[in-house]
CSV table of C-alpha atoms in Angstrom, one decimal:
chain,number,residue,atom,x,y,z
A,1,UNK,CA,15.6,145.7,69.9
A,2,UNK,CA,12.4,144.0,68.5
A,3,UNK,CA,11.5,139.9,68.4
A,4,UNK,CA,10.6,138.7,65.2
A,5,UNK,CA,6.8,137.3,65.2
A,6,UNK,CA,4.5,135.9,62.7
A,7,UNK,CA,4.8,138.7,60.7
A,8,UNK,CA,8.3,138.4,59.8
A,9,UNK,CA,11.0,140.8,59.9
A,10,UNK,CA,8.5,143.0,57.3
A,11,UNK,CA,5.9,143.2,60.6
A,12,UNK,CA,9.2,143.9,63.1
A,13,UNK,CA,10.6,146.7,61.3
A,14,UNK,CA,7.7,148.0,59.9
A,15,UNK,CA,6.5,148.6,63.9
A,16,UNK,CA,10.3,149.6,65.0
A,17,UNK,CA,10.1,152.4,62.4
A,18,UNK,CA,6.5,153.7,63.1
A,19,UNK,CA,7.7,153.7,66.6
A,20,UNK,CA,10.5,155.7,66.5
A,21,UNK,CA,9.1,157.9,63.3
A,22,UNK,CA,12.1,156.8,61.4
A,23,UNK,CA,12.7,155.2,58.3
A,24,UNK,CA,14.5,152.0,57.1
A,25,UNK,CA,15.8,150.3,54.1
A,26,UNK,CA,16.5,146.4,54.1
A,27,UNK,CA,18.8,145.3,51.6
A,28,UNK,CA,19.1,141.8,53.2
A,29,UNK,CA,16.8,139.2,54.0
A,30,UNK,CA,18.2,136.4,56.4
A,31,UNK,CA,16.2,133.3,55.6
A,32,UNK,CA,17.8,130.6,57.6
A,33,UNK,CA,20.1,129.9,60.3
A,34,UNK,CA,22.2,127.1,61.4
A,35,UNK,CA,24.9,126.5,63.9
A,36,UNK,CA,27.2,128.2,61.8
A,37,UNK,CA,25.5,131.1,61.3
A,38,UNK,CA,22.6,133.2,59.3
A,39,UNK,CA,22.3,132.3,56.1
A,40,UNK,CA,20.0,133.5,52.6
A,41,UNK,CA,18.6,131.8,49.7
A,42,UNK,CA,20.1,132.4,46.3
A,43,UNK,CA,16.2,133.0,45.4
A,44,UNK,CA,14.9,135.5,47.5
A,45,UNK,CA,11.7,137.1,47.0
A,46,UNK,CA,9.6,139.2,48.7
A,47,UNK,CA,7.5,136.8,50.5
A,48,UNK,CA,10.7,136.0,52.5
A,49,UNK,CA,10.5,138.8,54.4
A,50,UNK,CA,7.4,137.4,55.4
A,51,UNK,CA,8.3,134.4,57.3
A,52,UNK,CA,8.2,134.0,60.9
A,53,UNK,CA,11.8,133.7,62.6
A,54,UNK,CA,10.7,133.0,65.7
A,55,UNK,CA,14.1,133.7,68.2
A,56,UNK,CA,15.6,136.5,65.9
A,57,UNK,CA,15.6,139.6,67.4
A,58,UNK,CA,16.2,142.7,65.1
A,59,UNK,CA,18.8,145.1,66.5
A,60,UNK,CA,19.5,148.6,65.8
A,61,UNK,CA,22.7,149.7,66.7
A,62,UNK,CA,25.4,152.1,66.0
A,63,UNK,CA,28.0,149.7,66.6
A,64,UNK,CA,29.6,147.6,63.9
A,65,UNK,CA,27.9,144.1,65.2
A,66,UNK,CA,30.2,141.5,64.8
A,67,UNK,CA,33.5,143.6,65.0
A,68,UNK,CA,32.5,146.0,68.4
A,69,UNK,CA,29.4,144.5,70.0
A,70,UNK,CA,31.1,141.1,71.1
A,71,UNK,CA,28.2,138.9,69.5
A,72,UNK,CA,29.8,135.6,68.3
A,73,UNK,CA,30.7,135.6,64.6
A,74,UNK,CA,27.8,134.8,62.4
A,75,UNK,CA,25.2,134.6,65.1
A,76,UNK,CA,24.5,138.4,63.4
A,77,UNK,CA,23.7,139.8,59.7
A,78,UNK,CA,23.8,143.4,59.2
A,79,UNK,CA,20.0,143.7,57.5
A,80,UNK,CA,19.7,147.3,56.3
A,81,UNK,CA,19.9,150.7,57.9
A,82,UNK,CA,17.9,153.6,59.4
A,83,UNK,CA,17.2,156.3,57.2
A,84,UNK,CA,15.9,159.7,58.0
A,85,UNK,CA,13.2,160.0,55.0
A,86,UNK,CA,10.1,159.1,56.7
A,87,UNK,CA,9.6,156.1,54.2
A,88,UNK,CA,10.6,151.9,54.3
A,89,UNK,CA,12.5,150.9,51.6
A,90,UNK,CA,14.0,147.5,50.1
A,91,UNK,CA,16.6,147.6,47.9
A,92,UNK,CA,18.2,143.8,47.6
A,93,UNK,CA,21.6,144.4,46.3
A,94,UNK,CA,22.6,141.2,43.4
A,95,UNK,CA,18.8,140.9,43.3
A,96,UNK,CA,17.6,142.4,39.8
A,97,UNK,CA,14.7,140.7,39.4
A,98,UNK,CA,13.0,142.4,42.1
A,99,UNK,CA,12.3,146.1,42.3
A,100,UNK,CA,13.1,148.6,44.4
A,101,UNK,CA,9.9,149.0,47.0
A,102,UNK,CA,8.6,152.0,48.7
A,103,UNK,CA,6.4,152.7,51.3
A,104,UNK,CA,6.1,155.9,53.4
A,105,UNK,CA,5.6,155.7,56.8
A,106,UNK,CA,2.2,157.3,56.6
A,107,UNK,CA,0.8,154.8,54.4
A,108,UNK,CA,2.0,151.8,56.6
A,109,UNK,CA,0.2,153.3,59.2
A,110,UNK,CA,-2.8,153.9,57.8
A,111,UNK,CA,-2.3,150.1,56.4
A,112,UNK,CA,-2.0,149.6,59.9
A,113,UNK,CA,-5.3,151.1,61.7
A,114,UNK,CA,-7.1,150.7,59.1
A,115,UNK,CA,-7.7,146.9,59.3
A,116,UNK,CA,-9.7,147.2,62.3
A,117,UNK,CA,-10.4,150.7,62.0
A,118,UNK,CA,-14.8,149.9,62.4
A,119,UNK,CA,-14.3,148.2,65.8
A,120,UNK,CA,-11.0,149.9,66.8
A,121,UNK,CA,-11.6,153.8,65.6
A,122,UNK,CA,-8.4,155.4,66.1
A,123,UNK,CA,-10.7,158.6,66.7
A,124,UNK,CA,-14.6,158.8,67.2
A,125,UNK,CA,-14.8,161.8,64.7
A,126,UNK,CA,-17.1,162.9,67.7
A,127,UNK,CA,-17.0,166.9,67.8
A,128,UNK,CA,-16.6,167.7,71.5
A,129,UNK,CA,-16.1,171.6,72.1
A,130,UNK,CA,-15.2,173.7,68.8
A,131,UNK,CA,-13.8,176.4,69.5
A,132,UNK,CA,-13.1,177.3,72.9
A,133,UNK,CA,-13.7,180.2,74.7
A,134,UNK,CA,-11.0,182.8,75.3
A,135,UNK,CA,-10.8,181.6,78.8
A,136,UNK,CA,-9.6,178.0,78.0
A,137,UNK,CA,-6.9,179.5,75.4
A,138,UNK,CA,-5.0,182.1,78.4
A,139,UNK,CA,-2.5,181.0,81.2
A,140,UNK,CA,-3.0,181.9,84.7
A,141,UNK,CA,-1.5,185.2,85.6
A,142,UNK,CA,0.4,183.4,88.4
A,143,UNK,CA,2.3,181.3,85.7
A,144,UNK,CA,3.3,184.3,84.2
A,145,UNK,CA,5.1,186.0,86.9
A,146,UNK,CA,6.4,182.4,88.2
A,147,UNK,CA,8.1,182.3,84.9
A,148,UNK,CA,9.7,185.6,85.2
A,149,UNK,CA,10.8,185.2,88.5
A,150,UNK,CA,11.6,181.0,88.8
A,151,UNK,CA,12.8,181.3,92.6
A,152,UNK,CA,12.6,177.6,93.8
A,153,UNK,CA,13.1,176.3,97.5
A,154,UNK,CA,15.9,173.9,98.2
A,155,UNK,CA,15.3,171.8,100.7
A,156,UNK,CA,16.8,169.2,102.4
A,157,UNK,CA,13.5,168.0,104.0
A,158,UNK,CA,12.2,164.2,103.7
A,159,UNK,CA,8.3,164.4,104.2
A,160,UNK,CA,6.4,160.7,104.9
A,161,UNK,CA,4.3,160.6,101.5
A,162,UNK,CA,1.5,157.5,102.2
A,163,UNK,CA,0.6,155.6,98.8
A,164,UNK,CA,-2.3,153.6,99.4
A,165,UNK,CA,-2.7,150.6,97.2
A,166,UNK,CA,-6.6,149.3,96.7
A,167,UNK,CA,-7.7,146.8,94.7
A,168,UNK,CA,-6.9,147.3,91.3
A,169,UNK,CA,-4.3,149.9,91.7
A,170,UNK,CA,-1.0,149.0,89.8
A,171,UNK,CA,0.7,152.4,89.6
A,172,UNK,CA,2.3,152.4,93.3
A,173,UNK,CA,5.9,151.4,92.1
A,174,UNK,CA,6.3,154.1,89.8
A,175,UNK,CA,4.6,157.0,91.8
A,176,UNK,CA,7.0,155.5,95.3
A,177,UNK,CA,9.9,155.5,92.8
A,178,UNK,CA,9.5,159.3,91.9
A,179,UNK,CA,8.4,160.7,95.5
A,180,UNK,CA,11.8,158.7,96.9
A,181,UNK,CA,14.1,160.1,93.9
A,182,UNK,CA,12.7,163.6,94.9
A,183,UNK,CA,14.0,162.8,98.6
A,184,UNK,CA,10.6,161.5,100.2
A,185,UNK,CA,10.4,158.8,102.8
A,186,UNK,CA,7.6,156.7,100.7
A,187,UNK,CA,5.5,154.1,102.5
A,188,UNK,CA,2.5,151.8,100.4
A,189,UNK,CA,0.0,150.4,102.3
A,190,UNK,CA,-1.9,147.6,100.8
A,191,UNK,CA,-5.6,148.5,101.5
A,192,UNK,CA,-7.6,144.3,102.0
A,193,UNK,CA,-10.8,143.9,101.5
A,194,UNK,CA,-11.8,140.6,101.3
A,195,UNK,CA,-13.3,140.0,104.9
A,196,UNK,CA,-14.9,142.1,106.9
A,197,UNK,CA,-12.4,141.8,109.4
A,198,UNK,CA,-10.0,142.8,107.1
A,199,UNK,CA,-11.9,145.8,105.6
A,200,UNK,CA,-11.8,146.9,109.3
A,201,UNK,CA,-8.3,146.4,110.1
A,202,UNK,CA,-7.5,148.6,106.6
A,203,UNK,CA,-9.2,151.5,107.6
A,204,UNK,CA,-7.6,151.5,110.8
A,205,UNK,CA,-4.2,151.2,109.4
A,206,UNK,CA,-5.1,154.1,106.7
A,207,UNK,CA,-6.2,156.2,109.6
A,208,UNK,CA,-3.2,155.7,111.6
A,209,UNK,CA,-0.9,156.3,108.9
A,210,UNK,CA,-2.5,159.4,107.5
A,211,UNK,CA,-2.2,160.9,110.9
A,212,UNK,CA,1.8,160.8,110.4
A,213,UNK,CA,1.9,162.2,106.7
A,214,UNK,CA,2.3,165.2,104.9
A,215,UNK,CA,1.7,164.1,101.6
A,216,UNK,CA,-1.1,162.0,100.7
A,217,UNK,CA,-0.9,160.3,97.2
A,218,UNK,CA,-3.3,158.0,95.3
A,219,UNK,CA,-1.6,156.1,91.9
A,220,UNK,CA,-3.3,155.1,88.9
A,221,UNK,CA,-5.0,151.2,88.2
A,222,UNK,CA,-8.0,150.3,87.9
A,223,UNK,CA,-10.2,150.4,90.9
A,224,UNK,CA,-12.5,147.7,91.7
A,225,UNK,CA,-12.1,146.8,87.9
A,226,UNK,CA,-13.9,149.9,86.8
A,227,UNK,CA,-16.7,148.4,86.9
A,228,UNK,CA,-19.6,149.3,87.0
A,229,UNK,CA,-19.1,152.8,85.9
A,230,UNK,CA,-15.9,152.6,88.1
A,231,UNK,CA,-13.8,155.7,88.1
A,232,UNK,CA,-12.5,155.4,91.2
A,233,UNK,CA,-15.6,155.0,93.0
A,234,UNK,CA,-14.4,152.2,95.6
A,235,UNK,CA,-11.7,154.4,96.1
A,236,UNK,CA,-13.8,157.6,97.1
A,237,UNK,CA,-15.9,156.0,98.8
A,238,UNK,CA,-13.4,154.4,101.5
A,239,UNK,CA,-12.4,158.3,101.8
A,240,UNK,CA,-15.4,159.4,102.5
A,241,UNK,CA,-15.2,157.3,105.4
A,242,UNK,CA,-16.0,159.4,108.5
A,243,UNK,CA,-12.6,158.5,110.2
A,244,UNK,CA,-10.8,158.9,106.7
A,245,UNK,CA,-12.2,162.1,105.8
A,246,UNK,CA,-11.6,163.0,109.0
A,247,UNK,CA,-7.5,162.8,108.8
A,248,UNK,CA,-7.5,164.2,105.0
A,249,UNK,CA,-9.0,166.8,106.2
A,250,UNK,CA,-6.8,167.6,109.5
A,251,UNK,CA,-4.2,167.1,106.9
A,252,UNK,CA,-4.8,169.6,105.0
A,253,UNK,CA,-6.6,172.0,107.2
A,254,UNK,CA,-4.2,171.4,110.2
A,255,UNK,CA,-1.2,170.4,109.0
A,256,UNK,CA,-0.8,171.8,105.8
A,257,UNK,CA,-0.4,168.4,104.0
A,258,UNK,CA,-0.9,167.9,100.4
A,259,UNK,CA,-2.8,165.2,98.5
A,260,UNK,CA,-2.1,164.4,94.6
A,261,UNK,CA,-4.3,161.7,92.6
A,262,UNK,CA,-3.2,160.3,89.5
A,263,UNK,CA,-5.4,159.2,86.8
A,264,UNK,CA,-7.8,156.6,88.8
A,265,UNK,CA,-6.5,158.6,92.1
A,266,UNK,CA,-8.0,161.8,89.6
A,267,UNK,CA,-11.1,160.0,89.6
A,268,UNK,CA,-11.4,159.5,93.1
A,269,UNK,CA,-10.4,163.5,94.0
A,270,UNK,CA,-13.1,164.5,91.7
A,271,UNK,CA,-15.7,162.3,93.0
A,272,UNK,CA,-15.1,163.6,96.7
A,273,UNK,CA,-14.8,167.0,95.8
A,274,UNK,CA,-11.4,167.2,97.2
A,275,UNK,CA,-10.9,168.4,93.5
A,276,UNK,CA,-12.2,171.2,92.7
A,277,UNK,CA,-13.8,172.1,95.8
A,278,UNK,CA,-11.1,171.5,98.5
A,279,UNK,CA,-13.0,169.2,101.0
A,280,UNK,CA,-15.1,166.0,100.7
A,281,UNK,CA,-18.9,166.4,99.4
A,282,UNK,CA,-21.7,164.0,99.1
A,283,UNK,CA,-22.1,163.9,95.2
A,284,UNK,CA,-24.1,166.3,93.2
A,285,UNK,CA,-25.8,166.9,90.0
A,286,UNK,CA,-23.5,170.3,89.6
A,287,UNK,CA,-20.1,169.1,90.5
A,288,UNK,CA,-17.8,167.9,88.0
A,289,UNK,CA,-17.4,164.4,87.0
A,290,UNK,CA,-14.7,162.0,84.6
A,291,UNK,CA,-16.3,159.9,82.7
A,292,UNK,CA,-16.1,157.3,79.6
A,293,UNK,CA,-13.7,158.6,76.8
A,294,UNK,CA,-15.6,159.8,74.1
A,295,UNK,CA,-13.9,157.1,71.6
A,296,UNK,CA,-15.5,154.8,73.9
A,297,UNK,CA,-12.6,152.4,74.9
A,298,UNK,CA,-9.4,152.6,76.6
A,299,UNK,CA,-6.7,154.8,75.6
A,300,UNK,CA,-2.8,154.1,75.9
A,301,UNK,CA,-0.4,156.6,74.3
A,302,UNK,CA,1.8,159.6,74.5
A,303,UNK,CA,0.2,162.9,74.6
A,304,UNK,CA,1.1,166.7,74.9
A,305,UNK,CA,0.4,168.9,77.6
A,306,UNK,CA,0.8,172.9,78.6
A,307,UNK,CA,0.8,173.8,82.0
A,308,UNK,CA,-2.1,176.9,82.7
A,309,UNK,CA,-1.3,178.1,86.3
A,310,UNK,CA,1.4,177.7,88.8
A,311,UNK,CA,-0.9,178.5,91.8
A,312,UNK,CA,0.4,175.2,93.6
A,313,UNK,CA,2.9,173.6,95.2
A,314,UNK,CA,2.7,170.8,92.8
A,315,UNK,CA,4.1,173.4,90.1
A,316,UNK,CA,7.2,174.9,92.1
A,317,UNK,CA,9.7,173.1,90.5
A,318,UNK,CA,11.8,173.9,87.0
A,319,UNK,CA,10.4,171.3,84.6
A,320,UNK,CA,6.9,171.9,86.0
A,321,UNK,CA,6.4,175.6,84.4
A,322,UNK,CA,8.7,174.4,81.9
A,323,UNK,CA,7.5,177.2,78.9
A,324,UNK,CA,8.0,173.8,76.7
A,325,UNK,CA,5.0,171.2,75.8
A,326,UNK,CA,5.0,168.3,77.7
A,327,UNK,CA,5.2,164.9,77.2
A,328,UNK,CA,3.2,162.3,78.9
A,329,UNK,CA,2.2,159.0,79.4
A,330,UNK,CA,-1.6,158.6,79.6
A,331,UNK,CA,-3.5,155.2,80.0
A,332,UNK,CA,-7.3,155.4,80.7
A,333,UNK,CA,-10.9,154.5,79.8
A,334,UNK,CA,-12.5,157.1,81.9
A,335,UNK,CA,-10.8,160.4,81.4
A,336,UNK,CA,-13.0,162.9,80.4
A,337,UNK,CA,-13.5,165.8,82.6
A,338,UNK,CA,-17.1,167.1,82.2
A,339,UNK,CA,-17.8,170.6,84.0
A,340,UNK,CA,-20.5,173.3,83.2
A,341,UNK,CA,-19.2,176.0,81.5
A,342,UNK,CA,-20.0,178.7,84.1
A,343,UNK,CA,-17.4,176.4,86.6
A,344,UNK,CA,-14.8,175.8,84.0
A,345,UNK,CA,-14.8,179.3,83.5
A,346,UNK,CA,-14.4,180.3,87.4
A,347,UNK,CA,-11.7,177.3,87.7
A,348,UNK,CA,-9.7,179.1,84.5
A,349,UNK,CA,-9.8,182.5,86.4
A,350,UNK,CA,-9.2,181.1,89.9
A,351,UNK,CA,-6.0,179.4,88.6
A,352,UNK,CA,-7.2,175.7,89.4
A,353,UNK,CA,-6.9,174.4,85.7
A,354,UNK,CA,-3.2,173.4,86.2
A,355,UNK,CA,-2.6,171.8,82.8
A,356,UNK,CA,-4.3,171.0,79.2
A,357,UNK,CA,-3.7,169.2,76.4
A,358,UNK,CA,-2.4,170.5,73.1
A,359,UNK,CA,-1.9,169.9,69.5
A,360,UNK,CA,2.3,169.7,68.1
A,361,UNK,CA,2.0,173.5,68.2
A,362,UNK,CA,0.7,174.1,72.3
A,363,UNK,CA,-2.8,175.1,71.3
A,364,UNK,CA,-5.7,173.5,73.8
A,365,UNK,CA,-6.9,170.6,72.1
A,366,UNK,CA,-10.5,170.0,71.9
A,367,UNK,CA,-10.3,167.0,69.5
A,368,UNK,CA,-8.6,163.7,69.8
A,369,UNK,CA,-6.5,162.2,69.5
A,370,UNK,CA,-4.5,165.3,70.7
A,371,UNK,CA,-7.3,165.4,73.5
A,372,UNK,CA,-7.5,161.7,73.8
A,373,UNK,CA,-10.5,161.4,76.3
A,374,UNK,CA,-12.4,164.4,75.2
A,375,UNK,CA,-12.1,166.2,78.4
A,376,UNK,CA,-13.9,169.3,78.1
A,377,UNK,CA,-12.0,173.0,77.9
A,378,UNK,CA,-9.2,170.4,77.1
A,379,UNK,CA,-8.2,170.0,81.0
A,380,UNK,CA,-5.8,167.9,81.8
A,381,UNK,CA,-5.2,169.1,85.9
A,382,UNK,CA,-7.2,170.5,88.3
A,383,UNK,CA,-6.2,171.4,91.8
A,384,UNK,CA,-8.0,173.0,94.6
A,385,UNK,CA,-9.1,176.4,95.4
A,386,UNK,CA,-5.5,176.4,97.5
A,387,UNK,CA,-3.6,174.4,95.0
A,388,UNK,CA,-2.6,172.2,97.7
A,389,UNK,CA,-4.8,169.1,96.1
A,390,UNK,CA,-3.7,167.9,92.7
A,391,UNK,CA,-5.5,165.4,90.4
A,392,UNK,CA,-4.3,164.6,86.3
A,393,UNK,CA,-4.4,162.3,84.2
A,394,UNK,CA,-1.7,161.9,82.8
A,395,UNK,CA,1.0,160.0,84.2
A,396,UNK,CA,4.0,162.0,85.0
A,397,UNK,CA,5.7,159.4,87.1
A,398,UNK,CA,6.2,157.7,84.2
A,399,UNK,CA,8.9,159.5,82.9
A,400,UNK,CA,11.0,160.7,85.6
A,401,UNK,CA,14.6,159.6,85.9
A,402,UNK,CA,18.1,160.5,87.1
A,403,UNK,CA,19.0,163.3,85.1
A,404,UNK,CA,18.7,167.3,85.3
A,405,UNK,CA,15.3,168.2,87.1
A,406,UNK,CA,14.7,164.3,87.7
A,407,UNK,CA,14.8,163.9,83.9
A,408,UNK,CA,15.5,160.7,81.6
A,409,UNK,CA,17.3,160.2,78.8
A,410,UNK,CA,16.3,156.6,78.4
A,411,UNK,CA,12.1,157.2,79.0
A,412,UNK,CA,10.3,157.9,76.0
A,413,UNK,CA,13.8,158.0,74.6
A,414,UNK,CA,12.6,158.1,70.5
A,415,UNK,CA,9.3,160.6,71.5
A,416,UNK,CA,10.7,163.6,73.4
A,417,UNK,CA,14.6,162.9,72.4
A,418,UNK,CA,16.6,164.4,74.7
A,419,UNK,CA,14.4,165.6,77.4
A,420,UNK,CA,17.4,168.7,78.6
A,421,UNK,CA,18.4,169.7,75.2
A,422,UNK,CA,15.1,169.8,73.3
A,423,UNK,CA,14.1,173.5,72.4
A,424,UNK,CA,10.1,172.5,71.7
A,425,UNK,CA,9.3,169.3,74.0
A,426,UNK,CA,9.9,168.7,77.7
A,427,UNK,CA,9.6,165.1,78.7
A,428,UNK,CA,10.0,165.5,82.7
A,429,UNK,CA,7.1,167.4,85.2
A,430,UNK,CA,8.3,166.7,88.3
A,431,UNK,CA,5.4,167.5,90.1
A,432,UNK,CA,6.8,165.1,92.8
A,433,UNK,CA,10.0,166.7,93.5
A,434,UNK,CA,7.5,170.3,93.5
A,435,UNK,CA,5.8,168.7,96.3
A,436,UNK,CA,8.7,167.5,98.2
A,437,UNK,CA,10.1,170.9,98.3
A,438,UNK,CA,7.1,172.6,100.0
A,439,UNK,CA,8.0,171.0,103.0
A,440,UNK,CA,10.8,173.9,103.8
């Protein structure tokens, strides 16, 4: 379903189609409606399908509308049809006086970008990293013989997973959602900071609560605002708290906890050191960074994924070394992962690049908007030198459900299709359910 705006049904279906990468022919145009039902104009033209309806809502349905769907007669007119061809079409039936009118998909969306294409690039034509080194372009060993041999626990276990929520962070529903579908007993804890007394009564709370958790999770938003040069920064620096740093580290050390950061929780990880390194660093001129996405704005879209090593717990779990691509959810301004090449290279041989991004064929990308931030070596993940620490970009919470694996047929419903039956795309890694189960 899509609401009719100022652009008419033209601007609803247009949108509807580029969406779902289908076509459409119209051979109706509603003009009016009263409280006896939808009506149209003897005179049509093609200006008609111009005009705002404001309350219409176009519908695409299998069902026959008025005789199956239980609207009230005349409150619905059938309008056209979906069409596989890749193209919009109106064909006005009783209508002779005005042509039949074709435009492919491609050149609607090109119609589309292009109007604010010199403030709004739709890429920055930047050229990041051509080609890659052999290095970026191999998997991991350890995914290898995980794939021949996918032996995964079952447990019945229900670790205490602590999602902290700072100021700016607006990711905690989804990432709770996923760790409690995966069996975990989720807590949030809103982290206040607008007296000192309460900044003080925080960090106690954190504290306290990290000392009863095994799995430690920081959720995407936008911390502090982002600003200045935010990427995570208020968020790493509240773990580099000496109490803080103190029970991470216990956690991990003692305990054998695990900590996962999702895109601004990314940020944070990699600013600590927790990713790559394993524990928590003052910064330094040699240590990889995230920074500003080379098109030099925020990015919101869908992208595709491989996974590059299943040294970590976060990949022990069926749709995580899923031999598919994946689909995911990404929404960032700073998501480029900078890292000297000498690094990169020991982090491809070490196993601790967990993921990249790809083109529609799985090769690493090193252009957008395949690689839609620019990351460098196309990384997408990067874990620890024990795997135990996990920090991507891209949101997988996002896209779990219900189904097989923690799968949805509903999420990203018109991208990925059907998430269990699709031979090329997998949209589900459940890297939530993977950590759930390392607690045996």
């Amino acid at each position: 379903m899509y609401p009719v705006g100022a652009g008419g049904i033209a601007e609803a279906v247009t949108k509807m189609a580029m969406g779902n990468r289908l076509g459409a022919e119209i051979n109706m145009i509603p003009t009016s409606c009263t409280a006896q039902g939808w009506h149209r104009n003897v005179s049509n033209t093609v200006s008609d399908l111009f005009t705002p309806l404001y309350g219409a809502i176009i519908v695409e349905t299998e069902l026959q509308l008025e005789a199956e769907s239980g609207f009230v007669n005349g409150t619905v007119m059938k309008i056209g049809f979906v069409q596989n061809v890749a193209e919009l079409t109106l064909t006005l039936d009783g209508y002779s006086h005005l042509p039949q009118v074709k435009v492919t998909l491609a050149e609607a969306e090109k119609a589309w970008e292009s109007k604010l294409a010199g403030v709004f690039p739709t890429v920055s034509g930047k050229n990041i990293q051509q080609p890659l080194p052999d290095f970026a372009l191999a998997v991991h060993p350890s995914l290898i013989e995980k794939r021949k041999n996918p032996v995964f626990c079952i447990t019945a276990a229900t670790p205490r997973v602590l999602i902290p929520v700072f100021p700016g962070t607006n990711c905690e529903y989804d990432m709770a959602r996923a760790f409690t579908l995966a069996g975990a007993k989720t807590k949030t804890l809103v982290f206040r900071n607008n007296t000192q007394e309460a900044l003080a009564d925080s960090l106690a709370q954190l504290r306290k609560e990290l000392q009863q958790t095994q799995i430690f999770a920081l959720a995407g938003g936008f911390s502090a605002g982002d600003e200045p040069d935010g990427s995570g920064k208020f968020i790493a620096n509240v773990l580099r708290e000496a109490r803080i740093a103190e029970e991470i580290i216990a956690l991990l050390e003692k305990r054998d906890g695990l900590v996962l950061g999702i895109c601004n929780g990314f940020q944070a990880l990699i600013k600590t050191g927790l990713i790559p390194f394993g524990k928590i660093m003052e910064p330094a001129e040699d240590m990889p960074t995230l920074t500003f996405n080379t098109i030099g704005r925020h990015i919101s879209r869908i992208v595709r994924t491989r996974m590059v090593s299943a040294i970590s717990p976060w990949a022990q779990h069926p749709s995580v070394i899923d031999r598919r691509i994946h689909i995911i959810p990404v929404s960032h301004g700073e998501g480029r992962i900078v890292v000297s090449n000498s690094l990169a290279e020991d982090l491809f041989k070490r196993g601790q690049v967990f993921s990249q991004y790809v083109d529609e064929k799985g090769i690493p990308a090193v252009a957008e908007p395949d690689n839609p931030n620019g990351s460098l070596f196309a990384i997408e993940g990067l874990t620890s030198p024990d795997g135990r620490v996990l920090g991507k970009m891209g949101h997988s919470e996002r896209a779990i459900g219900t189904g097989m694996n923690g799968s949805s047929g509903d999420l990203l419903k018109n991208v990925a299709m059907d998430p269990v039956t699709n031979q090329n795309e997998n949209s589900c890694e459940n890297i939530f359910a993977a950590g759930v189960s390392y607690f045996k």
